[in-house]
């Protein structure tokens, strides 16, 4: 589920209890910190608006009842039935995951090139292939998809901007 959010998939969380489904949806945003969700987030999608699930954009949506016609129409759709999966939030796991997510961008500096313009303006560029190759082989397919997301771009641009301004 978290990987689906990081890769900007269409995530549908299903649970008949409105409190549980909205809490599950809203908990996904802080789970991906330091990344920031850049797309649609609807804690509970009303049943009369289920056509929204056909939208070609990333989203995190909670629904109370899975419609019969909801099929895996696209590889971008991730369905999570809270009652069946019985997902529990373990604080130790979340701490490990947060450290891993923060470490993904911690070494961006060594995968950048900086160009200094005639007016002393600096421009930093991320060498994506070098960055991807810095990860173990088993992680590269995920990282390769991650670097192409808007979520990653926003965070890496923020890091690159601080490099350009001489803060790091």
PDB file of C-alpha atoms in Angstrom:
ATOM      1  CA  UNK A   1       0.000   0.000   0.000  1.00  0.00           C
ATOM      2  CA  UNK A   2       2.789   2.444   0.886  1.00  0.00           C
ATOM      3  CA  UNK A   3       4.718   1.451  -2.241  1.00  0.00           C
ATOM      4  CA  UNK A   4       1.581   2.194  -4.263  1.00  0.00           C
ATOM      5  CA  UNK A   5       1.423   5.678  -2.759  1.00  0.00           C
ATOM      6  CA  UNK A   6       5.133   6.329  -3.351  1.00  0.00           C
ATOM      7  CA  UNK A   7       4.817   5.207  -6.975  1.00  0.00           C
ATOM      8  CA  UNK A   8       1.753   7.430  -7.485  1.00  0.00           C
ATOM      9  CA  UNK A   9      -0.673   4.605  -8.169  1.00  0.00           C
ATOM     10  CA  UNK A  10      -4.436   4.740  -7.718  1.00  0.00           C
ATOM     11  CA  UNK A  11      -4.949   3.474  -4.167  1.00  0.00           C
ATOM     12  CA  UNK A  12      -8.448   2.439  -3.069  1.00  0.00           C
ATOM     13  CA  UNK A  13      -8.941   1.581   0.614  1.00  0.00           C
ATOM     14  CA  UNK A  14     -12.138  -0.371   1.364  1.00  0.00           C
ATOM     15  CA  UNK A  15     -13.789  -0.626   4.791  1.00  0.00           C
ATOM     16  CA  UNK A  16     -17.478  -0.355   5.791  1.00  0.00           C
ATOM     17  CA  UNK A  17     -16.608   1.686   8.898  1.00  0.00           C
ATOM     18  CA  UNK A  18     -16.286   5.360   7.829  1.00  0.00           C
ATOM     19  CA  UNK A  19     -13.984   6.207  10.740  1.00  0.00           C
ATOM     20  CA  UNK A  20     -11.586   3.376   9.961  1.00  0.00           C
ATOM     21  CA  UNK A  21     -11.493   3.943   6.197  1.00  0.00           C
ATOM     22  CA  UNK A  22     -10.891   7.689   6.521  1.00  0.00           C
ATOM     23  CA  UNK A  23      -8.209   7.122   9.185  1.00  0.00           C
ATOM     24  CA  UNK A  24      -6.476   4.558   6.959  1.00  0.00           C
ATOM     25  CA  UNK A  25      -6.497   6.931   3.977  1.00  0.00           C
ATOM     26  CA  UNK A  26      -5.317   9.944   5.968  1.00  0.00           C
ATOM     27  CA  UNK A  27      -2.546   7.938   7.667  1.00  0.00           C
ATOM     28  CA  UNK A  28      -0.865   7.251   4.322  1.00  0.00           C
ATOM     29  CA  UNK A  29       0.270  10.853   3.831  1.00  0.00           C
ATOM     30  CA  UNK A  30       2.456  11.077   6.968  1.00  0.00           C
ATOM     31  CA  UNK A  31       3.743   7.544   6.330  1.00  0.00           C
ATOM     32  CA  UNK A  32       5.604   8.691   3.219  1.00  0.00           C
ATOM     33  CA  UNK A  33       7.371  11.596   4.954  1.00  0.00           C
ATOM     34  CA  UNK A  34       9.745  13.242   3.882  1.00  0.00           C
ATOM     35  CA  UNK A  35       7.873  12.918   0.573  1.00  0.00           C
ATOM     36  CA  UNK A  36       4.666  14.916   0.110  1.00  0.00           C
ATOM     37  CA  UNK A  37       1.589  13.532  -1.632  1.00  0.00           C
ATOM     38  CA  UNK A  38       1.028  15.633  -4.757  1.00  0.00           C
ATOM     39  CA  UNK A  39      -2.311  14.359  -6.009  1.00  0.00           C
ATOM     40  CA  UNK A  40      -5.925  13.710  -5.004  1.00  0.00           C
ATOM     41  CA  UNK A  41      -6.790  12.517  -1.520  1.00  0.00           C
ATOM     42  CA  UNK A  42     -10.396  11.666  -0.604  1.00  0.00           C
ATOM     43  CA  UNK A  43     -10.876  10.042   2.818  1.00  0.00           C
ATOM     44  CA  UNK A  44     -14.353   8.807   1.796  1.00  0.00           C
ATOM     45  CA  UNK A  45     -15.652   8.811  -1.759  1.00  0.00           C
ATOM     46  CA  UNK A  46     -19.474   8.916  -1.806  1.00  0.00           C
ATOM     47  CA  UNK A  47     -21.058   5.854  -3.450  1.00  0.00           C
ATOM     48  CA  UNK A  48     -22.752   8.003  -6.085  1.00  0.00           C
ATOM     49  CA  UNK A  49     -19.321   9.237  -7.267  1.00  0.00           C
ATOM     50  CA  UNK A  50     -17.666   5.860  -7.889  1.00  0.00           C
ATOM     51  CA  UNK A  51     -17.122   6.804 -11.543  1.00  0.00           C
ATOM     52  CA  UNK A  52     -14.286   8.933 -10.188  1.00  0.00           C
ATOM     53  CA  UNK A  53     -12.280   5.704  -9.834  1.00  0.00           C
ATOM     54  CA  UNK A  54     -11.910   5.692 -13.638  1.00  0.00           C
ATOM     55  CA  UNK A  55      -9.939   8.967 -13.540  1.00  0.00           C
ATOM     56  CA  UNK A  56      -6.483   8.643 -15.138  1.00  0.00           C
ATOM     57  CA  UNK A  57      -4.680  10.360 -12.258  1.00  0.00           C
ATOM     58  CA  UNK A  58      -3.009   9.121  -9.066  1.00  0.00           C
ATOM     59  CA  UNK A  59      -5.250   9.185  -6.014  1.00  0.00           C
ATOM     60  CA  UNK A  60      -5.773   7.801  -2.533  1.00  0.00           C
ATOM     61  CA  UNK A  61      -9.477   7.162  -1.970  1.00  0.00           C
ATOM     62  CA  UNK A  62     -11.508   5.500   0.746  1.00  0.00           C
ATOM     63  CA  UNK A  63     -14.749   3.697  -0.076  1.00  0.00           C
ATOM     64  CA  UNK A  64     -17.101   1.924   2.291  1.00  0.00           C
ATOM     65  CA  UNK A  65     -18.213  -0.864  -0.023  1.00  0.00           C
ATOM     66  CA  UNK A  66     -16.362  -2.313  -2.974  1.00  0.00           C
ATOM     67  CA  UNK A  67     -18.614  -2.192  -6.022  1.00  0.00           C
ATOM     68  CA  UNK A  68     -19.052  -5.437  -7.952  1.00  0.00           C
ATOM     69  CA  UNK A  69     -17.796  -3.818 -11.156  1.00  0.00           C
ATOM     70  CA  UNK A  70     -14.544  -2.541  -9.597  1.00  0.00           C
ATOM     71  CA  UNK A  71     -11.963  -4.549 -11.473  1.00  0.00           C
ATOM     72  CA  UNK A  72      -8.259  -4.166 -11.875  1.00  0.00           C
ATOM     73  CA  UNK A  73      -8.710  -2.201 -15.119  1.00  0.00           C
ATOM     74  CA  UNK A  74      -5.231  -0.803 -14.932  1.00  0.00           C
ATOM     75  CA  UNK A  75      -1.909  -1.749 -13.426  1.00  0.00           C
ATOM     76  CA  UNK A  76      -2.065   1.554 -11.531  1.00  0.00           C
ATOM     77  CA  UNK A  77      -4.909   0.435  -9.246  1.00  0.00           C
ATOM     78  CA  UNK A  78      -4.021  -0.847  -5.772  1.00  0.00           C
ATOM     79  CA  UNK A  79      -6.958  -2.164  -3.712  1.00  0.00           C
ATOM     80  CA  UNK A  80      -6.694  -2.612   0.039  1.00  0.00           C
ATOM     81  CA  UNK A  81      -9.513  -4.221   1.997  1.00  0.00           C
ATOM     82  CA  UNK A  82      -8.816  -3.155   5.571  1.00  0.00           C
ATOM     83  CA  UNK A  83     -10.925  -5.942   7.105  1.00  0.00           C
ATOM     84  CA  UNK A  84      -9.360  -8.730   5.057  1.00  0.00           C
ATOM     85  CA  UNK A  85      -5.761  -7.550   5.283  1.00  0.00           C
ATOM     86  CA  UNK A  86      -6.023  -6.625   8.957  1.00  0.00           C
ATOM     87  CA  UNK A  87      -3.167  -4.161   8.601  1.00  0.00           C
ATOM     88  CA  UNK A  88      -1.691  -3.068  11.889  1.00  0.00           C
ATOM     89  CA  UNK A  89       0.580  -0.088  12.337  1.00  0.00           C
ATOM     90  CA  UNK A  90       3.637  -1.162  14.253  1.00  0.00           C
ATOM     91  CA  UNK A  91       5.565   1.873  15.463  1.00  0.00           C
ATOM     92  CA  UNK A  92       8.908   0.091  15.138  1.00  0.00           C
ATOM     93  CA  UNK A  93       8.171  -0.759  11.493  1.00  0.00           C
ATOM     94  CA  UNK A  94       7.090   2.825  10.776  1.00  0.00           C
ATOM     95  CA  UNK A  95      10.318   4.176  12.276  1.00  0.00           C
ATOM     96  CA  UNK A  96      12.407   1.842  10.116  1.00  0.00           C
ATOM     97  CA  UNK A  97      10.399   2.778   7.036  1.00  0.00           C
ATOM     98  CA  UNK A  98      10.716   6.508   7.746  1.00  0.00           C
ATOM     99  CA  UNK A  99      14.501   6.162   8.163  1.00  0.00           C
ATOM    100  CA  UNK A 100      14.692   4.287   4.862  1.00  0.00           C
ATOM    101  CA  UNK A 101      12.615   6.904   3.039  1.00  0.00           C
ATOM    102  CA  UNK A 102      14.745   9.718   4.451  1.00  0.00           C
ATOM    103  CA  UNK A 103      17.921   7.883   3.467  1.00  0.00           C
ATOM    104  CA  UNK A 104      16.777   7.594  -0.149  1.00  0.00           C
ATOM    105  CA  UNK A 105      17.443  11.296  -0.724  1.00  0.00           C
ATOM    106  CA  UNK A 106      20.194  11.780   1.836  1.00  0.00           C
ATOM    107  CA  UNK A 107      22.973  11.138  -0.696  1.00  0.00           C
ATOM    108  CA  UNK A 108      21.656  13.180  -3.620  1.00  0.00           C
ATOM    109  CA  UNK A 109      24.649  15.535  -3.499  1.00  0.00           C
ATOM    110  CA  UNK A 110      27.059  12.895  -4.801  1.00  0.00           C
ATOM    111  CA  UNK A 111      24.782  12.298  -7.814  1.00  0.00           C
ATOM    112  CA  UNK A 112      24.543  15.895  -8.986  1.00  0.00           C
ATOM    113  CA  UNK A 113      26.493  18.130 -11.284  1.00  0.00           C
ATOM    114  CA  UNK A 114      26.623  21.862 -10.755  1.00  0.00           C
ATOM    115  CA  UNK A 115      27.000  24.409 -13.487  1.00  0.00           C
ATOM    116  CA  UNK A 116      28.045  27.928 -12.550  1.00  0.00           C
ATOM    117  CA  UNK A 117      26.747  30.536 -14.973  1.00  0.00           C
ATOM    118  CA  UNK A 118      28.576  33.743 -15.905  1.00  0.00           C
ATOM    119  CA  UNK A 119      26.505  35.705 -13.394  1.00  0.00           C
ATOM    120  CA  UNK A 120      27.547  33.280 -10.615  1.00  0.00           C
ATOM    121  CA  UNK A 121      24.163  31.541 -10.748  1.00  0.00           C
ATOM    122  CA  UNK A 122      24.411  27.863  -9.841  1.00  0.00           C
ATOM    123  CA  UNK A 123      22.297  25.167 -11.464  1.00  0.00           C
ATOM    124  CA  UNK A 124      22.324  21.636 -10.019  1.00  0.00           C
ATOM    125  CA  UNK A 125      21.159  18.632 -12.004  1.00  0.00           C
ATOM    126  CA  UNK A 126      20.467  15.176 -10.656  1.00  0.00           C
ATOM    127  CA  UNK A 127      22.178  12.350 -12.533  1.00  0.00           C
ATOM    128  CA  UNK A 128      19.283   9.896 -12.291  1.00  0.00           C
ATOM    129  CA  UNK A 129      21.152   6.886 -13.688  1.00  0.00           C
ATOM    130  CA  UNK A 130      24.014   7.386 -11.248  1.00  0.00           C
ATOM    131  CA  UNK A 131      21.525   7.773  -8.404  1.00  0.00           C
ATOM    132  CA  UNK A 132      19.638   4.588  -9.369  1.00  0.00           C
ATOM    133  CA  UNK A 133      22.890   2.628  -9.764  1.00  0.00           C
ATOM    134  CA  UNK A 134      23.904   3.564  -6.212  1.00  0.00           C
ATOM    135  CA  UNK A 135      21.221   1.227  -4.824  1.00  0.00           C
ATOM    136  CA  UNK A 136      21.524  -2.548  -4.457  1.00  0.00           C
ATOM    137  CA  UNK A 137      20.280  -4.506  -7.493  1.00  0.00           C
ATOM    138  CA  UNK A 138      17.197  -5.729  -5.633  1.00  0.00           C
ATOM    139  CA  UNK A 139      16.046  -2.129  -4.943  1.00  0.00           C
ATOM    140  CA  UNK A 140      16.707  -0.668  -8.397  1.00  0.00           C
ATOM    141  CA  UNK A 141      13.365  -1.544 -10.058  1.00  0.00           C
ATOM    142  CA  UNK A 142      11.510   0.313  -7.287  1.00  0.00           C
ATOM    143  CA  UNK A 143      13.924   3.273  -7.255  1.00  0.00           C
ATOM    144  CA  UNK A 144      13.756   3.519 -11.051  1.00  0.00           C
ATOM    145  CA  UNK A 145       9.964   3.938 -10.832  1.00  0.00           C
ATOM    146  CA  UNK A 146      10.202   6.245  -7.821  1.00  0.00           C
ATOM    147  CA  UNK A 147      12.533   8.794  -9.463  1.00  0.00           C
ATOM    148  CA  UNK A 148       9.965   9.318 -12.228  1.00  0.00           C
ATOM    149  CA  UNK A 149       7.196  10.344  -9.821  1.00  0.00           C
ATOM    150  CA  UNK A 150       6.138  13.877  -9.011  1.00  0.00           C
ATOM    151  CA  UNK A 151       6.525  13.035  -5.327  1.00  0.00           C
ATOM    152  CA  UNK A 152      10.237  12.330  -5.750  1.00  0.00           C
ATOM    153  CA  UNK A 153      10.733  15.292  -8.092  1.00  0.00           C
ATOM    154  CA  UNK A 154       9.342  17.766  -5.545  1.00  0.00           C
ATOM    155  CA  UNK A 155      11.609  16.456  -2.774  1.00  0.00           C
ATOM    156  CA  UNK A 156      14.731  16.187  -4.950  1.00  0.00           C
ATOM    157  CA  UNK A 157      14.135  19.667  -6.423  1.00  0.00           C
ATOM    158  CA  UNK A 158      13.988  21.040  -2.902  1.00  0.00           C
ATOM    159  CA  UNK A 159      17.333  19.370  -2.099  1.00  0.00           C
ATOM    160  CA  UNK A 160      18.872  20.576  -5.367  1.00  0.00           C
ATOM    161  CA  UNK A 161      17.663  24.106  -4.677  1.00  0.00           C
ATOM    162  CA  UNK A 162      19.453  24.089  -1.331  1.00  0.00           C
ATOM    163  CA  UNK A 163      22.621  22.873  -3.104  1.00  0.00           C
ATOM    164  CA  UNK A 164      22.322  25.744  -5.583  1.00  0.00           C
ATOM    165  CA  UNK A 165      22.021  28.238  -2.751  1.00  0.00           C
ATOM    166  CA  UNK A 166      25.085  26.807  -1.036  1.00  0.00           C
ATOM    167  CA  UNK A 167      23.275  25.458   2.040  1.00  0.00           C
ATOM    168  CA  UNK A 168      24.517  21.889   1.751  1.00  0.00           C
TER     169      UNK A 168
END
